[in-house]
Amino acid sequence: MYVDNEDGKSLTGIDASTLDVARTYPLGFITNQTAGTLSIVDEASHTVRKPPVR
């Protein structure tokens, strides 16, 4: 798993909520599509899943 933004550069500021989502979705990667919005891209099916709202 890796955390990415739209321009493909790695993000260094990983907060607890991001890590929580990462644990929830061990397969795939987290993409920051808009400010404050995380989406999960499933590498197997190439579909986007929104994380659960907390």
Coordinates of N, CA and C in Angstrom, one line a residue:
M1 N 0.8 -1.2 0.0 CA 0.0 0.0 0.0 C 0.9 1.2 0.0
Y2 N 0.4 2.3 -0.7 CA 1.1 3.6 -0.6 C 0.1 4.7 -0.6
V3 N 0.5 5.8 -0.1 CA -0.4 7.0 -0.1 C 0.1 7.9 -1.2
D4 N -0.8 8.5 -2.0 CA -0.4 9.2 -3.2 C -1.3 10.4 -3.3
N5 N -0.8 11.4 -4.1 CA -1.7 12.5 -4.4 C -1.8 12.5 -6.0
E6 N -2.6 13.5 -6.5 CA -2.9 13.5 -7.9 C -1.7 13.5 -8.8
D7 N -0.7 14.3 -8.4 CA 0.5 14.4 -9.3 C 1.5 13.2 -9.1
G8 N 1.1 12.2 -8.3 CA 1.9 11.0 -8.2 C 3.1 11.1 -7.3
K9 N 3.2 12.2 -6.5 CA 4.2 12.3 -5.5 C 3.8 11.8 -4.2
S10 N 4.7 11.2 -3.5 CA 4.3 10.6 -2.2 C 4.0 11.7 -1.2
L11 N 3.0 11.4 -0.3 CA 2.7 12.3 0.8 C 3.5 11.9 2.0
T12 N 4.0 12.9 2.7 CA 4.8 12.6 3.9 C 4.0 12.8 5.2
G13 N 3.0 13.6 5.1 CA 2.1 13.9 6.3 C 1.0 12.9 6.4
I14 N 1.3 11.8 7.1 CA 0.3 10.7 7.3 C -0.3 10.8 8.6
D15 N -1.7 11.1 8.7 CA -2.3 11.2 10.0 C -3.0 9.9 10.4
A16 N -3.5 9.9 11.6 CA -4.0 8.7 12.2 C -5.2 8.2 11.4
S17 N -6.0 9.1 10.9 CA -7.2 8.7 10.1 C -6.8 8.0 8.8
T18 N -5.7 8.5 8.2 CA -5.2 7.9 6.9 C -4.8 6.4 7.2
L19 N -4.0 6.3 8.3 CA -3.5 5.0 8.7 C -4.7 4.0 9.0
D20 N -5.7 4.6 9.6 CA -6.9 3.8 10.0 C -7.6 3.3 8.7
V21 N -7.7 4.1 7.7 CA -8.3 3.7 6.4 C -7.4 2.7 5.8
A22 N -6.0 2.9 5.9 CA -5.1 1.9 5.3 C -5.3 0.5 5.9
R23 N -5.5 0.5 7.2 CA -5.7 -0.8 7.9 C -7.1 -1.4 7.5
T24 N -8.1 -0.5 7.2 CA -9.4 -1.0 6.8 C -9.3 -1.6 5.4
Y25 N -8.5 -1.0 4.6 CA -8.4 -1.5 3.2 C -7.0 -1.9 2.9
P26 N -6.5 -3.1 3.3 CA -5.1 -3.5 3.2 C -4.7 -3.7 1.7
L27 N -5.7 -3.9 0.8 CA -5.4 -4.1 -0.6 C -5.8 -2.9 -1.4
G28 N -4.9 -2.3 -2.1 CA -5.2 -1.1 -2.9 C -4.4 0.1 -2.3
F29 N -4.7 1.2 -2.8 CA -3.9 2.4 -2.3 C -4.9 3.6 -2.1
I30 N -4.4 4.5 -1.3 CA -5.2 5.7 -0.9 C -4.9 6.8 -1.9
T31 N -5.8 7.5 -2.5 CA -5.6 8.6 -3.4 C -6.3 9.8 -2.9
N32 N -5.6 10.9 -2.8 CA -6.2 12.2 -2.4 C -6.7 12.9 -3.6
Q33 N -8.0 12.7 -3.9 CA -8.5 13.3 -5.1 C -8.9 14.7 -5.0
T34 N -9.4 15.1 -3.9 CA -9.7 16.5 -3.6 C -9.3 16.8 -2.1
A35 N -9.1 18.0 -1.8 CA -8.6 18.3 -0.4 C -9.5 17.7 0.6
G36 N -8.9 17.0 1.5 CA -9.7 16.4 2.6 C -10.5 15.2 2.2
T37 N -10.4 14.7 1.0 CA -11.2 13.5 0.6 C -10.2 12.4 0.2
L38 N -10.5 11.2 0.8 CA -9.7 10.0 0.5 C -10.6 9.0 -0.3
S39 N -10.0 8.4 -1.3 CA -10.7 7.3 -2.0 C -9.8 6.1 -2.0
I40 N -10.3 5.0 -2.0 CA -9.6 3.7 -2.0 C -9.7 3.1 -3.4
V41 N -8.6 2.9 -4.1 CA -8.6 2.3 -5.4 C -8.2 0.8 -5.2
D42 N -9.1 0.0 -5.6 CA -8.8 -1.5 -5.5 C -8.0 -1.9 -6.7
E43 N -6.7 -2.4 -6.4 CA -5.8 -2.7 -7.5 C -6.3 -3.9 -8.3
A44 N -7.0 -4.8 -7.7 CA -7.5 -6.0 -8.4 C -8.6 -5.6 -9.4
S45 N -9.5 -4.8 -9.0 CA -10.7 -4.5 -9.9 C -10.6 -3.1 -10.5
H46 N -9.6 -2.3 -10.0 CA -9.5 -0.9 -10.5 C -10.7 -0.1 -10.3
T47 N -11.4 -0.3 -9.2 CA -12.6 0.5 -8.9 C -12.3 1.4 -7.7
V48 N -13.0 2.4 -7.5 CA -12.8 3.4 -6.4 C -13.9 3.1 -5.4
R49 N -13.4 3.0 -4.1 CA -14.3 2.8 -3.0 C -14.1 3.9 -2.0
K50 N -15.1 4.5 -1.5 CA -15.0 5.6 -0.5 C -14.8 4.9 0.9
P51 N -14.0 5.5 1.7 CA -13.8 4.9 3.1 C -15.1 5.2 3.9
P52 N -15.3 4.5 5.0 CA -16.4 4.7 5.8 C -16.3 6.1 6.4
V53 N -17.5 6.8 6.6 CA -17.5 8.1 7.2 C -17.4 7.9 8.7
R54 N -16.5 8.7 9.3 CA -16.3 8.6 10.8 C -16.9 9.8 11.5

